[in-house]
C-alpha cells in the first residue's frame, strides 16, 4: 500500500496533512475475503438475513414515535436533553438499521428490505433511506476511489478543517457533510423509490406536526442531529476509515456500543463479508482470528472523536484514496 508523499511528510513533521494518502493497490477487503474463505469455508454458513431485523426495527420506530408524542408540550431544554441521552440512541440505531438493509440483510427479497428501510427512516425525520443505499454500495465496491466513494471528505472540507476548533465544528456537523456531500459532488437523478421515500416521510412529518405539534417533530430532528454529531455513537463515522496509521485504511471497534448499533463496529469484518448480518460478524473474527487480531482496532468511539480533534496530524485528509480505473468510472456514470 502506498501513501501520498506529501501526507506522509506532513505526518512525520507533526503537522496536518495537505493531501490524502494515495494507495496504488486495490482495496484490501476482496483479497482478504478470498483468503479467509479458502481457509475457512464454513464462514459461508453465516451469510443471509437477520430473522429478527423487522422486530428490532419496529420496536425502535414505535418507541421513538411514541416518545415524540409524549414530548409535545416539553420545553426546548427538555427536548434537547431527552434527544441527546435517549432519542439519539434510537435514531442512530435506525440509521444503522438502514445501513444493514442497504445490504438486504432483513429479507431475501430486495424490495422488502427497501420498504423496511423506508419504515425505519420515519423517526429520522428526513428522507434518506433509498438515496443512502445508492451511494453506500459504491463505497463498498469502490472503497476510497476518487470521485466515486462519497464516504471520503471533499477537498473543500479538508481545506476548511485545519485545527482543533474547526475539527470540533466539523464533528458537530458531520452528519450534514455526510448527507450533503454526495448531492454536491456526485448527484444522481432521483427515481421512483426516492419519490416514495420522500412522500411517506413527509406524510409522517406532516401528521406529527398536525396531531402532536412542532415540538414532537423537533424532538425527532434533534435526535437525528445530536446523535450524528458530538456523540459517542457517531464516533463510528471517524473510526471506520480515517487513517491514524498509514498502513491501515479500515478499523474495527470492539466495544459495548456494538449492541446498540447493529454491530457496525466490526467494520473490517463487515467490508470483508457484507452479506453477513451484524449480529454474526463477531463469529467471523472468532473463526479467523489470524486475519484480524493483528489489525489495529478501537475499544472506545468517544476516544476516537477526542483523538481526531486533538491530534494535529489528523483531519479530513486522513483518508486513503486511489485513482479510479477506467472501467469503474464508466460503471458509475
PDB file of N, CA and C in Angstrom, residues 28-29 32 92 95-96 99 132 136 139-140 143 149 151 174 178 233-244 248-253 258 261-271 296-298 300-301 304-305 308 318-320:
ATOM      1  N   UNK A  28      -8.292  -3.594   0.338  1.00  0.00           N
ATOM      2  CA  UNK A  28      -7.813  -4.858   0.915  1.00  0.00           C
ATOM      3  C   UNK A  28      -8.882  -5.925   1.140  1.00  0.00           C
ATOM      4  N   UNK A  29     -10.154  -5.572   1.062  1.00  0.00           N
ATOM      5  CA  UNK A  29     -11.180  -6.488   1.558  1.00  0.00           C
ATOM      6  C   UNK A  29     -11.481  -7.654   0.619  1.00  0.00           C
ATOM      7  N   UNK A  32      -8.722 -10.250   0.984  1.00  0.00           N
ATOM      8  CA  UNK A  32      -8.778 -10.933   2.288  1.00  0.00           C
ATOM      9  C   UNK A  32      -9.982 -11.870   2.351  1.00  0.00           C
ATOM     10  N   UNK A  92     -29.964   6.851  15.868  1.00  0.00           N
ATOM     11  CA  UNK A  92     -28.718   6.349  15.298  1.00  0.00           C
ATOM     12  C   UNK A  92     -28.814   4.845  15.065  1.00  0.00           C
ATOM     13  N   UNK A  95     -30.611   4.570  11.838  1.00  0.00           N
ATOM     14  CA  UNK A  95     -29.732   4.881  10.715  1.00  0.00           C
ATOM     15  C   UNK A  95     -28.880   3.667  10.359  1.00  0.00           C
ATOM     16  N   UNK A  96     -28.374   2.990  11.376  1.00  0.00           N
ATOM     17  CA  UNK A  96     -27.542   1.819  11.113  1.00  0.00           C
ATOM     18  C   UNK A  96     -28.381   0.601  10.729  1.00  0.00           C
ATOM     19  N   UNK A  99     -28.517   1.073   7.173  1.00  0.00           N
ATOM     20  CA  UNK A  99     -27.260   0.564   6.615  1.00  0.00           C
ATOM     21  C   UNK A  99     -27.327  -0.947   6.425  1.00  0.00           C
ATOM     22  N   UNK A 132     -29.358   6.698   0.423  1.00  0.00           N
ATOM     23  CA  UNK A 132     -28.201   6.162   1.129  1.00  0.00           C
ATOM     24  C   UNK A 132     -27.722   4.867   0.482  1.00  0.00           C
ATOM     25  N   UNK A 136     -23.984   4.072  -0.739  1.00  0.00           N
ATOM     26  CA  UNK A 136     -23.247   3.188   0.169  1.00  0.00           C
ATOM     27  C   UNK A 136     -22.710   1.956  -0.554  1.00  0.00           C
ATOM     28  N   UNK A 139     -19.559   2.751  -2.065  1.00  0.00           N
ATOM     29  CA  UNK A 139     -18.481   2.809  -1.067  1.00  0.00           C
ATOM     30  C   UNK A 139     -17.858   1.432  -0.880  1.00  0.00           C
ATOM     31  N   UNK A 140     -18.662   0.391  -0.933  1.00  0.00           N
ATOM     32  CA  UNK A 140     -18.127  -0.966  -0.795  1.00  0.00           C
ATOM     33  C   UNK A 140     -17.399  -1.408  -2.062  1.00  0.00           C
ATOM     34  N   UNK A 143     -14.052   1.345  -2.690  1.00  0.00           N
ATOM     35  CA  UNK A 143     -13.593   1.986  -1.454  1.00  0.00           C
ATOM     36  C   UNK A 143     -12.420   2.918  -1.719  1.00  0.00           C
ATOM     37  N   UNK A 149     -16.294   7.129  -4.347  1.00  0.00           N
ATOM     38  CA  UNK A 149     -16.616   6.843  -2.944  1.00  0.00           C
ATOM     39  C   UNK A 149     -16.934   8.157  -2.225  1.00  0.00           C
ATOM     40  N   UNK A 151     -17.969   8.546   0.704  1.00  0.00           N
ATOM     41  CA  UNK A 151     -17.684   8.490   2.134  1.00  0.00           C
ATOM     42  C   UNK A 151     -16.438   9.306   2.456  1.00  0.00           C
ATOM     43  N   UNK A 174     -21.001  16.783  11.293  1.00  0.00           N
ATOM     44  CA  UNK A 174     -20.554  15.786  10.322  1.00  0.00           C
ATOM     45  C   UNK A 174     -21.701  15.077   9.614  1.00  0.00           C
ATOM     46  N   UNK A 178     -21.891  14.470   5.705  1.00  0.00           N
ATOM     47  CA  UNK A 178     -22.077  13.089   5.241  1.00  0.00           C
ATOM     48  C   UNK A 178     -23.267  12.991   4.291  1.00  0.00           C
ATOM     49  N   UNK A 233     -21.890   7.518  19.870  1.00  0.00           N
ATOM     50  CA  UNK A 233     -22.267   6.599  18.799  1.00  0.00           C
ATOM     51  C   UNK A 233     -21.783   7.084  17.438  1.00  0.00           C
ATOM     52  N   UNK A 234     -21.659   8.412  17.273  1.00  0.00           N
ATOM     53  CA  UNK A 234     -21.209   8.961  15.994  1.00  0.00           C
ATOM     54  C   UNK A 234     -19.715   8.786  15.785  1.00  0.00           C
ATOM     55  N   UNK A 235     -19.023   8.291  16.797  1.00  0.00           N
ATOM     56  CA  UNK A 235     -17.599   8.026  16.629  1.00  0.00           C
ATOM     57  C   UNK A 235     -17.305   7.019  15.542  1.00  0.00           C
ATOM     58  N   UNK A 236     -18.296   6.205  15.184  1.00  0.00           N
ATOM     59  CA  UNK A 236     -18.030   5.191  14.157  1.00  0.00           C
ATOM     60  C   UNK A 236     -17.778   5.823  12.793  1.00  0.00           C
ATOM     61  N   UNK A 237     -18.357   7.016  12.549  1.00  0.00           N
ATOM     62  CA  UNK A 237     -18.111   7.688  11.273  1.00  0.00           C
ATOM     63  C   UNK A 237     -16.619   7.935  11.067  1.00  0.00           C
ATOM     64  N   UNK A 238     -15.928   8.254  12.159  1.00  0.00           N
ATOM     65  CA  UNK A 238     -14.492   8.536  12.081  1.00  0.00           C
ATOM     66  C   UNK A 238     -13.675   7.258  12.209  1.00  0.00           C
ATOM     67  N   UNK A 239     -14.079   6.382  13.096  1.00  0.00           N
ATOM     68  CA  UNK A 239     -13.256   5.206  13.394  1.00  0.00           C
ATOM     69  C   UNK A 239     -13.137   4.252  12.208  1.00  0.00           C
ATOM     70  N   UNK A 240     -14.136   4.225  11.345  1.00  0.00           N
ATOM     71  CA  UNK A 240     -14.194   3.181  10.313  1.00  0.00           C
ATOM     72  C   UNK A 240     -13.066   3.278   9.295  1.00  0.00           C
ATOM     73  N   UNK A 241     -12.769   4.495   8.802  1.00  0.00           N
ATOM     74  CA  UNK A 241     -11.812   4.593   7.691  1.00  0.00           C
ATOM     75  C   UNK A 241     -10.807   5.733   7.805  1.00  0.00           C
ATOM     76  N   UNK A 242     -10.850   6.525   8.865  1.00  0.00           N
ATOM     77  CA  UNK A 242      -9.852   7.588   8.980  1.00  0.00           C
ATOM     78  C   UNK A 242      -8.520   6.981   9.384  1.00  0.00           C
ATOM     79  N   UNK A 243      -7.484   7.346   8.664  1.00  0.00           N
ATOM     80  CA  UNK A 243      -6.182   6.704   8.795  1.00  0.00           C
ATOM     81  C   UNK A 243      -5.399   7.335   9.942  1.00  0.00           C
ATOM     82  N   UNK A 244      -5.280   6.599  11.019  1.00  0.00           N
ATOM     83  CA  UNK A 244      -4.428   7.008  12.124  1.00  0.00           C
ATOM     84  C   UNK A 244      -3.059   6.350  12.006  1.00  0.00           C
ATOM     85  N   UNK A 248      -2.980   1.135   7.325  1.00  0.00           N
ATOM     86  CA  UNK A 248      -4.296   0.518   7.505  1.00  0.00           C
ATOM     87  C   UNK A 248      -5.391   1.522   7.172  1.00  0.00           C
ATOM     88  N   UNK A 249      -6.379   1.100   6.364  1.00  0.00           N
ATOM     89  CA  UNK A 249      -7.421   2.044   5.942  1.00  0.00           C
ATOM     90  C   UNK A 249      -8.813   1.721   6.471  1.00  0.00           C
ATOM     91  N   UNK A 250      -8.999   0.572   7.104  1.00  0.00           N
ATOM     92  CA  UNK A 250     -10.278   0.233   7.734  1.00  0.00           C
ATOM     93  C   UNK A 250      -9.995  -0.278   9.140  1.00  0.00           C
ATOM     94  N   UNK A 251     -10.809   0.165  10.109  1.00  0.00           N
ATOM     95  CA  UNK A 251     -10.584  -0.174  11.508  1.00  0.00           C
ATOM     96  C   UNK A 251     -11.878  -0.694  12.128  1.00  0.00           C
ATOM     97  N   UNK A 252     -11.753  -1.677  12.981  1.00  0.00           N
ATOM     98  CA  UNK A 252     -12.898  -2.197  13.722  1.00  0.00           C
ATOM     99  C   UNK A 252     -12.920  -1.617  15.127  1.00  0.00           C
ATOM    100  N   UNK A 253     -14.101  -1.647  15.704  1.00  0.00           N
ATOM    101  CA  UNK A 253     -14.315  -1.226  17.095  1.00  0.00           C
ATOM    102  C   UNK A 253     -14.935  -2.407  17.827  1.00  0.00           C
ATOM    103  N   UNK A 258     -21.546  -1.670  20.239  1.00  0.00           N
ATOM    104  CA  UNK A 258     -21.968  -2.537  19.132  1.00  0.00           C
ATOM    105  C   UNK A 258     -23.368  -3.095  19.366  1.00  0.00           C
ATOM    106  N   UNK A 261     -25.807  -0.653  17.889  1.00  0.00           N
ATOM    107  CA  UNK A 261     -25.523  -0.122  16.556  1.00  0.00           C
ATOM    108  C   UNK A 261     -25.416  -1.211  15.480  1.00  0.00           C
ATOM    109  N   UNK A 262     -26.151  -2.285  15.667  1.00  0.00           N
ATOM    110  CA  UNK A 262     -26.148  -3.357  14.668  1.00  0.00           C
ATOM    111  C   UNK A 262     -24.739  -3.876  14.410  1.00  0.00           C
ATOM    112  N   UNK A 263     -23.875  -3.757  15.430  1.00  0.00           N
ATOM    113  CA  UNK A 263     -22.506  -4.299  15.370  1.00  0.00           C
ATOM    114  C   UNK A 263     -21.702  -3.723  14.212  1.00  0.00           C
ATOM    115  N   UNK A 264     -21.994  -2.458  13.874  1.00  0.00           N
ATOM    116  CA  UNK A 264     -21.262  -1.823  12.783  1.00  0.00           C
ATOM    117  C   UNK A 264     -19.787  -1.641  13.129  1.00  0.00           C
ATOM    118  N   UNK A 265     -19.453  -1.746  14.436  1.00  0.00           N
ATOM    119  CA  UNK A 265     -18.057  -1.630  14.834  1.00  0.00           C
ATOM    120  C   UNK A 265     -17.166  -2.692  14.225  1.00  0.00           C
ATOM    121  N   UNK A 266     -17.740  -3.841  13.931  1.00  0.00           N
ATOM    122  CA  UNK A 266     -16.955  -4.909  13.282  1.00  0.00           C
ATOM    123  C   UNK A 266     -16.790  -4.538  11.808  1.00  0.00           C
ATOM    124  N   UNK A 267     -16.026  -3.469  11.581  1.00  0.00           N
ATOM    125  CA  UNK A 267     -16.066  -2.873  10.242  1.00  0.00           C
ATOM    126  C   UNK A 267     -15.137  -3.558   9.251  1.00  0.00           C
ATOM    127  N   UNK A 268     -13.991  -4.025   9.691  1.00  0.00           N
ATOM    128  CA  UNK A 268     -13.183  -4.840   8.782  1.00  0.00           C
ATOM    129  C   UNK A 268     -13.949  -6.101   8.392  1.00  0.00           C
ATOM    130  N   UNK A 269     -14.569  -6.711   9.375  1.00  0.00           N
ATOM    131  CA  UNK A 269     -15.345  -7.924   9.110  1.00  0.00           C
ATOM    132  C   UNK A 269     -16.526  -7.627   8.178  1.00  0.00           C
ATOM    133  N   UNK A 270     -17.154  -6.467   8.370  1.00  0.00           N
ATOM    134  CA  UNK A 270     -18.290  -6.104   7.525  1.00  0.00           C
ATOM    135  C   UNK A 270     -17.860  -5.883   6.078  1.00  0.00           C
ATOM    136  N   UNK A 271     -16.757  -5.171   5.865  1.00  0.00           N
ATOM    137  CA  UNK A 271     -16.297  -4.937   4.493  1.00  0.00           C
ATOM    138  C   UNK A 271     -15.793  -6.224   3.857  1.00  0.00           C
ATOM    139  N   UNK A 296      -5.009  -3.057  13.880  1.00  0.00           N
ATOM    140  CA  UNK A 296      -5.343  -2.073  14.906  1.00  0.00           C
ATOM    141  C   UNK A 296      -6.849  -1.924  14.997  1.00  0.00           C
ATOM    142  N   UNK A 297      -7.358  -1.757  16.214  1.00  0.00           N
ATOM    143  CA  UNK A 297      -8.791  -1.613  16.437  1.00  0.00           C
ATOM    144  C   UNK A 297      -9.014  -0.665  17.606  1.00  0.00           C
ATOM    145  N   UNK A 298     -10.282  -0.370  17.881  1.00  0.00           N
ATOM    146  CA  UNK A 298     -10.627   0.555  18.953  1.00  0.00           C
ATOM    147  C   UNK A 298     -11.544  -0.119  19.961  1.00  0.00           C
ATOM    148  N   UNK A 300     -13.157   2.341  22.181  1.00  0.00           N
ATOM    149  CA  UNK A 300     -13.962   3.493  22.599  1.00  0.00           C
ATOM    150  C   UNK A 300     -14.148   4.435  21.422  1.00  0.00           C
ATOM    151  N   UNK A 301     -15.399   4.678  21.020  1.00  0.00           N
ATOM    152  CA  UNK A 301     -15.679   5.656  19.973  1.00  0.00           C
ATOM    153  C   UNK A 301     -15.479   7.074  20.493  1.00  0.00           C
ATOM    154  N   UNK A 304     -11.984   7.930  20.031  1.00  0.00           N
ATOM    155  CA  UNK A 304     -11.668   8.197  18.628  1.00  0.00           C
ATOM    156  C   UNK A 304     -11.985   9.652  18.283  1.00  0.00           C
ATOM    157  N   UNK A 305     -13.145  10.150  18.736  1.00  0.00           N
ATOM    158  CA  UNK A 305     -13.507  11.546  18.481  1.00  0.00           C
ATOM    159  C   UNK A 305     -12.479  12.479  19.112  1.00  0.00           C
ATOM    160  N   UNK A 308      -9.270  12.397  17.138  1.00  0.00           N
ATOM    161  CA  UNK A 308      -9.415  13.088  15.856  1.00  0.00           C
ATOM    162  C   UNK A 308      -9.297  14.599  16.042  1.00  0.00           C
ATOM    163  N   UNK A 318      -7.116  12.712   6.218  1.00  0.00           N
ATOM    164  CA  UNK A 318      -6.602  11.439   6.731  1.00  0.00           C
ATOM    165  C   UNK A 318      -7.452  10.272   6.247  1.00  0.00           C
ATOM    166  N   UNK A 319      -7.546  10.149   4.960  1.00  0.00           N
ATOM    167  CA  UNK A 319      -8.280   9.058   4.326  1.00  0.00           C
ATOM    168  C   UNK A 319      -7.437   8.495   3.187  1.00  0.00           C
ATOM    169  N   UNK A 320      -7.600   7.199   2.944  1.00  0.00           N
ATOM    170  CA  UNK A 320      -6.915   6.553   1.842  1.00  0.00           C
ATOM    171  C   UNK A 320      -7.737   6.741   0.578  1.00  0.00           C
TER     172      UNK A 320
END
